[in-house]
Short mmCIF file of C-alpha atoms in Angstrom, two decimals:
data_model
loop_
_atom_site.label_atom_id
_atom_site.label_comp_id
_atom_site.label_asym_id
_atom_site.label_seq_id
_atom_site.Cartn_x
_atom_site.Cartn_y
_atom_site.Cartn_z
CA UNK D 11 -67.99 25.35 -12.64
CA UNK D 12 -65.60 26.01 -15.62
CA UNK D 13 -62.62 26.20 -13.29
CA UNK D 14 -63.31 22.92 -11.37
CA UNK D 15 -61.75 20.44 -13.76
CA UNK D 16 -58.45 22.17 -14.54
CA UNK D 17 -57.93 22.89 -10.72
CA UNK D 18 -58.69 19.39 -9.84
CA UNK D 19 -56.26 18.06 -12.49
CA UNK D 20 -53.68 20.34 -11.19
CA UNK D 21 -53.99 19.39 -7.56
CA UNK D 22 -54.06 15.73 -8.53
CA UNK D 23 -50.82 16.10 -10.51
CA UNK D 24 -49.01 17.91 -7.79
CA UNK D 25 -50.09 15.45 -5.03
CA UNK D 26 -49.02 12.39 -7.42
CA UNK D 27 -45.78 13.94 -8.20
CA UNK D 28 -44.81 14.81 -4.54
CA UNK D 29 -46.07 11.54 -3.05
CA UNK D 30 -45.04 8.86 -5.54
CA UNK D 31 -41.45 7.72 -5.52
CA UNK D 32 -39.48 4.58 -6.16
CA UNK D 33 -36.54 3.15 -4.17
CA UNK D 34 -33.63 2.09 -6.48
CA UNK D 35 -30.59 -0.05 -5.79
CA UNK D 36 -27.69 -0.61 -8.01
CA UNK D 37 -29.46 -3.50 -9.99
CA UNK D 38 -26.28 -5.91 -9.71
CA UNK D 39 -24.44 -7.47 -6.84
CA UNK D 40 -22.09 -5.42 -4.69
CA UNK D 41 -18.83 -7.03 -3.71
CA UNK D 42 -17.04 -6.18 -0.34
CA UNK D 43 -13.67 -7.15 0.96
CA UNK D 44 -13.40 -8.91 4.32
CA UNK D 45 -12.15 -6.38 7.00
CA UNK D 46 -12.83 -3.28 4.81
CA UNK D 47 -15.85 -1.03 4.48
CA UNK D 48 -18.51 -1.16 1.86
CA UNK D 49 -21.22 1.28 0.65
CA UNK D 50 -24.55 -0.20 -0.29
CA UNK D 51 -26.08 2.23 -2.77
CA UNK D 52 -29.73 3.15 -2.55
CA UNK D 53 -31.60 6.31 -3.68
CA UNK D 54 -35.12 7.41 -4.47
CA UNK D 55 -36.17 7.97 -8.15
CA UNK D 56 -36.82 11.68 -7.54
CA UNK D 57 -34.42 14.27 -6.00
CA UNK D 58 -36.54 14.72 -2.83
CA UNK D 59 -35.51 15.08 0.73
CA UNK D 60 -35.83 12.05 2.93
CA UNK D 61 -34.79 13.84 6.24
CA UNK D 62 -38.47 13.33 7.67
CA UNK D 63 -38.98 9.90 6.17
CA UNK D 64 -38.40 6.52 7.73
CA UNK D 65 -35.27 4.71 6.30
CA UNK D 66 -34.85 1.13 7.29
CA UNK D 67 -32.22 -1.33 6.18
CA UNK D 68 -32.87 -5.05 6.96
CA UNK D 69 -31.90 -8.53 6.16
CA UNK D 70 -34.48 -11.31 5.59
CA UNK D 71 -37.14 -10.18 8.14
CA UNK D 72 -38.51 -6.63 8.39
CA UNK D 73 -37.43 -6.91 12.14
CA UNK D 74 -33.86 -8.07 11.16
CA UNK D 75 -32.74 -4.33 11.46
CA UNK D 76 -29.33 -3.37 10.04
CA UNK D 77 -29.87 0.25 10.44
CA UNK D 78 -32.86 2.50 11.13
CA UNK D 79 -33.39 6.17 10.62
CA UNK D 80 -36.54 8.42 11.38
CA UNK D 81 -37.49 11.79 12.90
CA UNK D 82 -34.28 13.13 11.60
CA UNK D 83 -31.93 10.84 13.43
CA UNK D 84 -30.56 7.28 13.75
CA UNK D 85 -32.63 5.03 15.94
CA UNK D 86 -30.58 1.72 16.50
CA UNK D 87 -32.00 0.40 19.67
CA UNK D 88 -33.51 -2.65 17.93
CA UNK D 89 -30.46 -3.12 15.64
CA UNK D 90 -29.17 -6.69 15.17
CA UNK D 91 -26.01 -7.12 17.64
CA UNK D 92 -23.93 -8.24 14.58
CA UNK D 93 -24.26 -4.54 13.15
CA UNK D 94 -23.91 -2.68 16.43
CA UNK D 95 -21.57 0.31 15.82
CA UNK D 96 -20.62 -0.75 12.29
CA UNK D 97 -23.14 0.93 10.16
CA UNK D 98 -23.73 4.53 9.07
CA UNK D 99 -26.40 6.15 7.03
CA UNK D 100 -24.71 8.46 4.70
CA UNK D 101 -26.36 11.81 5.50
CA UNK D 102 -24.35 13.95 2.83
CA UNK D 103 -26.97 13.19 0.04
CA UNK D 104 -30.05 12.69 2.39
CA UNK D 105 -31.80 16.02 1.09
CA UNK D 106 -31.49 14.61 -2.51
CA UNK D 107 -33.02 11.25 -1.84
CA UNK D 108 -29.71 9.37 -1.24
CA UNK D 109 -30.08 6.69 1.56
CA UNK D 110 -26.98 4.73 1.03
CA UNK D 111 -25.52 2.68 3.95
CA UNK D 112 -22.03 2.20 4.93
CA UNK D 113 -21.04 -1.07 6.74
CA UNK D 114 -17.72 -1.14 8.44
CA UNK D 115 -15.35 -4.09 9.03
CA UNK D 116 -17.01 -6.46 6.61
CA UNK D 117 -17.14 -10.12 7.68
CA UNK D 118 -17.98 -13.33 5.94
CA UNK D 119 -21.38 -13.55 7.59
CA UNK D 120 -22.43 -10.07 6.02
CA UNK D 121 -22.88 -11.78 2.64
CA UNK D 122 -26.45 -11.97 1.43
CA UNK D 123 -29.48 -9.93 0.54
CA UNK D 124 -30.28 -6.54 2.12
CA UNK D 125 -33.61 -4.43 1.80
CA UNK D 126 -33.47 -0.67 1.43
CA UNK D 127 -37.05 0.39 2.79
CA UNK D 128 -38.23 4.00 2.63
CA UNK D 129 -41.67 5.18 3.99
CA UNK D 130 -43.30 8.54 3.82
CA UNK D 131 -46.43 8.69 5.64
CA UNK D 132 -48.71 5.90 4.53
CA UNK D 133 -46.66 5.43 1.24
CA UNK D 134 -43.55 3.15 1.18
CA UNK D 135 -41.08 1.38 -1.23
CA UNK D 136 -38.20 -0.87 -1.01
CA UNK D 137 -35.38 -2.13 -3.17
CA UNK D 138 -33.44 -5.53 -2.86
CA UNK D 139 -29.70 -5.56 -2.96
CA UNK D 140 -27.29 -8.53 -3.05
CA UNK D 141 -23.95 -8.28 -1.12
CA UNK D 142 -21.12 -10.66 -2.10
CA UNK D 143 -18.02 -11.01 0.15
CA UNK D 144 -14.73 -11.83 -0.91
CA UNK D 145 -11.27 -12.20 0.91
CA UNK D 146 -7.79 -12.11 -0.29
CA UNK D 147 -5.96 -14.62 1.71
CA UNK D 148 -2.14 -15.01 2.73
CA UNK D 149 0.84 -15.33 0.54
CA UNK D 150 1.29 -19.05 -0.20
CA UNK D 151 3.74 -20.77 1.91
CA UNK D 152 5.76 -23.39 0.21
CA UNK D 153 7.56 -26.13 2.13
CA UNK D 154 9.55 -29.28 1.31
CA UNK D 155 7.87 -32.06 3.20
CA UNK D 156 9.49 -35.47 2.46
CA UNK D 157 10.84 -37.95 0.02
CA UNK D 158 8.13 -39.71 -1.88
CA UNK D 159 8.06 -41.81 -5.17
CA UNK D 160 11.58 -41.21 -6.07
CA UNK D 161 11.07 -37.49 -5.68
CA UNK D 162 10.25 -34.71 -3.20
CA UNK D 163 6.87 -33.91 -1.94
CA UNK D 164 6.36 -30.09 -1.85
CA UNK D 165 3.23 -28.50 -0.09
CA UNK D 166 1.71 -25.18 -0.65
CA UNK D 167 -0.47 -23.74 2.17
CA UNK D 168 -2.46 -20.58 2.26
CA UNK D 169 -5.44 -19.32 4.49
CA UNK D 170 -8.03 -16.50 4.64
CA UNK D 171 -9.70 -16.97 1.26
CA UNK D 172 -13.31 -16.40 0.31
CA UNK D 173 -14.95 -17.83 -1.77
CA UNK D 174 -12.96 -21.02 -2.20
CA UNK D 175 -9.83 -20.09 -4.19
CA UNK D 176 -8.27 -21.69 -7.22
CA UNK D 177 -4.80 -23.27 -6.72
CA UNK D 178 -2.21 -24.27 -9.33
CA UNK D 179 1.52 -25.14 -9.66
CA UNK D 180 3.27 -23.59 -12.54
CA UNK D 181 6.72 -24.03 -13.98
CA UNK D 182 8.97 -21.23 -14.99
CA UNK D 183 7.34 -20.87 -18.44
CA UNK D 184 3.84 -20.62 -16.90
CA UNK D 185 2.79 -24.25 -17.76
CA UNK D 186 0.43 -25.62 -15.27
CA UNK D 187 1.77 -28.77 -13.35
CA UNK D 188 -0.42 -31.80 -12.02
CA UNK D 189 -1.10 -31.80 -8.36
CA UNK D 190 -0.72 -34.81 -6.03
CA UNK D 191 -3.45 -33.96 -3.73
CA UNK D 192 -5.55 -30.93 -2.69
CA UNK D 193 -7.37 -30.30 0.54
CA UNK D 194 -9.61 -27.18 1.31
CA UNK D 195 -11.51 -26.38 4.67
CA UNK D 196 -13.22 -23.50 6.35
CA UNK D 197 -11.24 -21.99 9.03
CA UNK D 198 -11.78 -19.18 11.44
CA UNK D 199 -14.50 -16.67 10.49
CA UNK D 200 -15.84 -18.91 7.70
CA UNK D 201 -12.74 -18.37 5.41
CA UNK D 202 -11.02 -21.14 3.38
CA UNK D 203 -7.70 -22.70 4.21
CA UNK D 204 -6.13 -24.75 1.40
CA UNK D 205 -3.30 -27.20 1.27
CA UNK D 206 -2.00 -28.60 -2.13
CA UNK D 207 0.98 -30.93 -2.83
CA UNK D 208 3.02 -32.08 -5.82
CA UNK D 209 5.81 -34.45 -6.31
CA UNK D 210 9.00 -33.02 -7.96
CA UNK D 211 11.68 -35.24 -9.56
CA UNK D 212 15.22 -34.20 -9.88
CA UNK D 213 16.20 -32.25 -12.96
CA UNK D 214 12.49 -31.96 -13.73
CA UNK D 215 10.49 -28.68 -12.88
CA UNK D 216 12.75 -27.96 -9.87
CA UNK D 217 11.91 -24.32 -10.18
CA UNK D 218 8.15 -23.95 -9.54
CA UNK D 219 5.44 -21.59 -8.24
CA UNK D 220 2.30 -21.94 -6.20
CA UNK D 221 -0.47 -19.77 -7.40
CA UNK D 222 -3.68 -18.98 -5.49
CA UNK D 223 -6.43 -16.88 -7.11
CA UNK D 224 -9.72 -15.38 -5.82
CA UNK D 225 -12.07 -15.75 -8.86
CA UNK D 226 -14.48 -13.01 -7.63
CA UNK D 227 -11.82 -10.37 -7.06
CA UNK D 228 -9.68 -11.78 -10.16
CA UNK D 229 -6.67 -11.26 -7.88
CA UNK D 230 -3.99 -13.74 -7.07
CA UNK D 231 -1.05 -14.38 -4.84
CA UNK D 232 2.02 -16.30 -5.95
CA UNK D 233 5.20 -17.79 -4.26
CA UNK D 234 8.19 -19.45 -5.95
CA UNK D 235 10.69 -22.00 -4.89
CA UNK D 236 13.71 -23.71 -6.17
CA UNK D 237 14.59 -27.24 -5.25
CA UNK D 238 18.48 -27.89 -5.43
CA UNK D 239 19.79 -31.24 -6.44
CA UNK D 240 21.13 -32.08 -3.05
CA UNK D 241 17.66 -32.33 -1.68
CA UNK D 242 16.84 -35.45 -3.70
CA UNK D 243 17.43 -38.91 -2.38
CA UNK D 244 20.49 -40.86 -3.31
CA UNK D 245 22.13 -44.22 -2.23
CA UNK D 246 25.62 -43.56 -1.02
CA UNK D 247 27.70 -46.39 0.37
CA UNK D 248 29.43 -43.91 2.75
CA UNK D 249 26.07 -42.82 3.87
CA UNK D 250 25.10 -46.42 4.62
CA UNK D 251 28.18 -46.93 6.69
CA UNK D 252 27.74 -43.66 8.73
CA UNK D 253 23.98 -44.60 9.32
CA UNK D 254 25.58 -47.63 11.14
CA UNK D 255 28.47 -45.94 13.04
CA UNK D 256 26.84 -42.87 14.19
CA UNK D 257 24.27 -44.32 16.49
CA UNK D 258 26.88 -46.37 18.22
CA UNK D 259 29.23 -43.55 18.61
CA UNK D 260 26.51 -41.06 20.00
CA UNK D 261 25.29 -44.01 22.25
CA UNK D 262 28.95 -44.18 23.72
CA UNK D 263 29.13 -40.54 24.20
CA UNK D 264 25.70 -40.34 25.99
CA UNK D 265 26.74 -43.14 28.47
CA UNK D 266 29.84 -41.25 29.36
CA UNK D 267 27.98 -38.05 30.04
CA UNK D 268 25.39 -39.80 32.19
CA UNK D 269 28.25 -41.43 34.30
CA UNK D 270 29.64 -37.97 34.99
CA UNK D 271 26.26 -36.58 35.90
CA UNK D 272 25.71 -39.42 38.42
CA UNK D 273 29.09 -38.72 39.98
CA UNK D 274 28.50 -35.00 40.34
CA UNK D 275 24.95 -35.27 41.49
CA UNK D 276 25.97 -35.83 45.13
CA UNK D 277 28.21 -32.71 45.28
CA UNK D 278 25.55 -30.51 43.59
CA UNK D 279 22.52 -31.79 45.52
CA UNK D 280 22.80 -29.50 48.49
CA UNK D 281 23.01 -26.28 46.30
CA UNK D 282 20.20 -27.28 43.87
CA UNK D 283 17.37 -26.30 46.08
CA UNK D 284 18.98 -22.97 47.10
CA UNK D 285 19.69 -22.16 43.35
CA UNK D 286 15.92 -22.97 42.42
CA UNK D 287 14.68 -20.56 45.07
CA UNK D 288 17.14 -17.90 43.84
CA UNK D 289 15.89 -18.26 40.43
CA UNK D 290 12.19 -17.89 41.54
CA UNK D 291 12.93 -14.73 43.34
CA UNK D 292 14.77 -13.21 40.36
CA UNK D 293 11.74 -14.09 38.24
CA UNK D 294 9.32 -12.52 40.70
CA UNK D 295 11.57 -9.49 41.01
CA UNK D 296 11.52 -9.01 37.17
CA UNK D 297 7.84 -8.30 37.35
CA UNK D 298 7.68 -5.64 40.10
CA UNK D 299 7.03 -2.04 39.76
CA UNK D 300 10.75 -1.41 39.34
CA UNK D 301 10.17 -2.53 35.71
CA UNK D 302 6.37 -2.08 34.97
CA UNK D 303 4.13 0.46 36.69
CA UNK D 304 1.02 -1.19 37.92
CA UNK D 305 -1.75 1.54 36.91
CA UNK D 306 -5.02 2.05 38.82
CA UNK D 307 -7.21 2.77 35.81
CA UNK D 308 -10.78 4.25 36.24
CA UNK D 309 -13.37 5.04 33.62
CA UNK D 310 -14.02 8.53 32.30
CA UNK D 311 -17.82 9.29 32.41
CA UNK D 312 -17.28 12.37 30.18
CA UNK D 313 -16.25 9.97 27.32
CA UNK D 314 -18.90 7.25 27.80
CA UNK D 315 -21.55 6.59 25.15
CA UNK D 316 -24.97 7.20 26.40
CA UNK D 317 -25.92 3.37 26.20
CA UNK D 318 -23.19 2.75 28.84
CA UNK D 319 -23.68 2.52 32.50
CA UNK D 320 -20.70 3.10 34.72
CA UNK D 321 -20.59 2.13 38.46
CA UNK D 322 -20.11 4.76 41.27
CA UNK D 323 -16.53 3.77 41.79
CA UNK D 324 -15.89 4.03 37.94
CA UNK D 325 -14.49 0.50 37.86
CA UNK D 326 -17.37 -1.29 36.09
CA UNK D 327 -19.18 -0.67 32.84
CA UNK D 328 -22.18 -2.42 31.14
CA UNK D 329 -24.48 -1.66 28.36
CA UNK D 330 -27.80 -0.16 29.62
CA UNK D 331 -31.40 -0.91 28.55
CA UNK D 332 -32.03 2.61 27.45
CA UNK D 333 -30.14 5.49 26.14
CA UNK D 334 -29.38 7.79 28.80
CA UNK D 335 -29.85 11.57 28.39
CA UNK D 336 -26.45 12.82 28.92
CA UNK D 337 -24.75 16.15 28.16
CA UNK D 338 -23.30 16.50 24.71
CA UNK D 339 -19.62 17.21 24.67
CA UNK D 340 -16.78 16.76 22.33
CA UNK D 341 -15.20 14.03 24.37
CA UNK D 342 -18.32 11.62 24.28
CA UNK D 343 -18.60 8.78 21.82
CA UNK D 344 -21.92 9.11 20.22
CA UNK D 345 -22.05 6.15 17.91
CA UNK D 346 -19.96 3.20 19.23
CA UNK D 347 -20.48 2.13 22.83
CA UNK D 348 -17.00 2.94 23.92
CA UNK D 349 -15.49 4.59 26.96
CA UNK D 350 -11.87 5.77 27.90
CA UNK D 351 -9.99 5.51 30.98
CA UNK D 352 -9.34 8.72 32.82
CA UNK D 353 -5.50 8.15 32.86
CA UNK D 354 -3.25 8.83 29.99
CA UNK D 355 0.39 7.69 29.49
CA UNK D 356 2.98 9.07 27.27
CA UNK D 357 6.09 7.22 28.61
CA UNK D 358 7.15 4.31 30.75
CA UNK D 359 5.55 0.69 30.93
CA UNK D 360 2.02 0.45 32.38
CA UNK D 361 -0.19 -2.61 32.96
CA UNK D 362 -3.90 -3.03 34.16
CA UNK D 363 -6.30 -6.02 34.42
CA UNK D 364 -9.70 -6.15 33.14
CA UNK D 365 -12.21 -8.92 34.06
CA UNK D 366 -14.24 -9.77 31.01
CA UNK D 367 -16.24 -12.72 32.37
CA UNK D 368 -18.18 -14.91 29.92
CA UNK D 369 -19.60 -11.93 27.89
CA UNK D 370 -20.06 -12.38 23.98
CA UNK D 371 -19.48 -8.74 23.09
CA UNK D 372 -16.52 -6.80 24.49
CA UNK D 373 -13.17 -5.46 23.61
CA UNK D 374 -10.34 -3.86 25.57
CA UNK D 375 -7.09 -2.18 24.66
CA UNK D 376 -5.69 1.31 24.26
CA UNK D 377 -6.43 4.43 22.09
CA UNK D 378 -4.94 7.78 21.18
CA UNK D 379 -6.01 10.65 23.06
CA UNK D 380 -7.19 12.18 19.85
CA UNK D 381 -9.19 9.07 18.89
CA UNK D 382 -12.35 9.90 16.85
CA UNK D 383 -15.47 10.17 19.20
CA UNK D 384 -18.19 11.15 16.82
CA UNK D 385 -19.78 8.88 13.96
CA UNK D 386 -18.44 5.69 12.99
CA UNK D 387 -15.03 4.76 14.01
CA UNK D 388 -12.43 2.26 12.76
CA UNK D 389 -11.59 -0.12 15.75
CA UNK D 390 -8.00 -0.57 14.28
CA UNK D 391 -4.61 0.88 14.48
CA UNK D 392 -5.63 3.03 11.39
CA UNK D 393 -8.50 4.41 13.54
CA UNK D 394 -6.04 5.10 16.56
CA UNK D 395 -7.18 1.90 18.48
CA UNK D 396 -4.94 -1.08 19.53
CA UNK D 397 -7.32 -3.67 21.17
CA UNK D 398 -8.60 -7.24 21.20
CA UNK D 399 -11.97 -8.60 21.88
CA UNK D 400 -14.86 -11.06 21.35
CA UNK D 401 -17.88 -10.84 19.07
CA UNK D 402 -20.05 -13.88 19.62
CA UNK D 403 -18.05 -16.87 18.66
CA UNK D 404 -15.06 -14.84 17.25
CA UNK D 405 -12.04 -13.84 19.41
CA UNK D 406 -9.79 -11.51 17.67
CA UNK D 407 -7.09 -8.97 17.60
CA UNK D 408 -8.56 -5.73 16.10
CA UNK D 409 -5.98 -5.33 13.47
CA UNK D 410 -6.76 -4.33 9.89
CA UNK D 411 -8.21 -6.83 8.86
CA UNK D 412 -8.92 -8.41 12.08
CA UNK D 413 -6.65 -11.30 13.30
CA UNK D 414 -8.62 -14.41 14.43
CA UNK D 415 -7.38 -15.89 17.87
CA UNK D 416 -8.25 -19.34 19.21
CA UNK D 417 -11.64 -19.28 20.88
CA UNK D 418 -10.35 -21.72 23.39
CA UNK D 419 -7.86 -18.94 24.61
CA UNK D 420 -10.45 -16.57 25.66
CA UNK D 421 -9.59 -15.80 29.29
CA UNK D 422 -11.85 -14.43 32.07
CA UNK D 423 -9.44 -11.72 32.92
CA UNK D 424 -7.00 -9.82 30.57
CA UNK D 425 -3.89 -7.89 31.38
CA UNK D 426 -3.20 -5.03 29.14
CA UNK D 427 0.43 -4.04 28.97
CA UNK D 428 1.43 -0.75 27.28
CA UNK D 429 5.10 0.12 26.56
CA UNK D 430 5.09 3.70 25.51
CA UNK D 431 8.72 3.99 25.02
CA UNK D 432 8.70 0.94 22.56
CA UNK D 433 5.30 1.80 21.09
CA UNK D 434 4.04 -1.68 21.90
CA UNK D 435 0.85 -3.21 23.34
CA UNK D 436 0.61 -6.81 24.76
CA UNK D 437 -2.35 -8.73 26.02
CA UNK D 438 -1.85 -11.48 28.42
CA UNK D 439 -4.19 -14.07 30.13
CA UNK D 440 -4.04 -12.94 33.80
CA UNK D 441 -4.88 -16.52 35.12
CA UNK D 442 -2.32 -18.52 33.31
CA UNK D 443 0.05 -15.77 32.23
CA UNK D 444 -0.20 -17.00 28.62
CA UNK D 445 0.41 -14.28 25.88
CA UNK D 446 -2.66 -13.66 23.75
CA UNK D 447 -1.48 -10.97 21.13
CA UNK D 448 1.04 -8.38 20.75
CA UNK D 449 1.10 -5.31 18.56
CA UNK D 450 4.78 -5.11 17.64
CA UNK D 451 7.12 -2.40 18.57
CA UNK D 452 6.56 0.80 16.74
CA UNK D 453 2.76 0.09 16.33
CA UNK D 454 1.70 2.76 18.73
CA UNK D 455 2.90 6.17 18.01
CA UNK D 456 4.22 8.77 20.41
CA UNK D 457 1.68 11.08 22.32
CA UNK D 458 -0.80 10.41 25.03
CA UNK D 459 -2.41 7.04 25.02
CA UNK D 460 -5.47 6.15 27.22
CA UNK D 461 -7.16 2.72 28.16
CA UNK D 462 -10.03 1.91 25.90
CA UNK D 463 -13.18 -0.26 26.38
CA UNK D 464 -16.02 -1.26 24.21
CA UNK D 465 -19.02 -3.37 25.67
CA UNK D 466 -22.52 -4.36 24.19
CA UNK D 467 -25.49 -6.48 25.28
CA UNK D 468 -25.11 -9.10 27.97
CA UNK D 469 -21.40 -8.13 28.71
CA UNK D 470 -19.84 -6.27 31.44
CA UNK D 471 -16.23 -5.30 32.00
CA UNK D 472 -14.60 -4.65 35.44
CA UNK D 473 -11.36 -3.04 36.11
CA UNK D 474 -9.33 -5.06 38.64
CA UNK D 475 -8.13 -3.11 41.82
#
């Protein structure tokens, strides 16, 4: 009887210490830059292992899953499509209670609140974090537009900013100058475009700078221009005379040229059709295999992510409904739903066509033979991938940061052209032959390069014969 009370207290204290914990966030907003990666910090109040706990990152609703981990591994079958392949629970500190989440390729839409939820048996706690997104836009482009109000109207344009930037005109001493007008609008990917104008008078502030600032990042970009005297309007009698004489002179010359054309039309008529046909033949010849090798590309099943289903002829790939039990090997992608082509190229020029249909989640391009297959990868040239694709209502080249492309230009079939000798990749709409995007010469380094494909829910890619 005398041992009952101390023993009970000891057991209670042990259970309370091991079972109770709090989930802790940074306590202040976290700022991320569009196109870059960010870590959302979250940890337990005690240094205890969360290997066997459930960790769930979600947005406004419990089912709005950003990333889920339990039973010692990631489970992202119910993950929101917007975060597919772009999240990673940092495992390095998981045995010490660190459950921080990394999000890759931050977009404007990622801004908002995130919940870090940890459950151990029947006990659970969560912390609320706020993510702010910022974007540093392009260098200001200054242009001289027109004469106005006895001076010159100068316009400053810049794009790709978030939040709404601050725009100022300054003289060489740094003094702020009054603007004539200002217009800001939301462009591609929810980023701001700005246009600001000013009137410059002769011998007054002819040397000026346009200054655009992101107030969240406290960073700015600046461009300077000098307006020479000869740009300013002047009334000159000789110019008035020339404005009358020159139209008459050019009219006479144009009439003479027209008469000569009429005279020679009869002699050239019989040769016109022949020359046109020759020109067409030459244009067709320039696109034959003498210049570009048309490659018969097939998909490599040894590299396909377990979520991806390949057709028997290895010409089609789609995202399946379940994760397949496939052999683990060093070549297989295990986080991003990617697959490589069997073929590899290290020299020459090669083209292949991919039918993308009307799917909303896909990307096609090329990748280095040594591209990372395990864990989170960077879908950019820095990560060894040169590609373009679609994500919902965004059509983009996967540069770093991504380059938005007009959604109206999304083709149903894309031709991928790889020039190994120049280190260049070009994407062309296979239907209208219109260029879509080009990674410039020297972008792709030497070495073996392979076709690369990424596909998610509701989308399917097919390699054309």
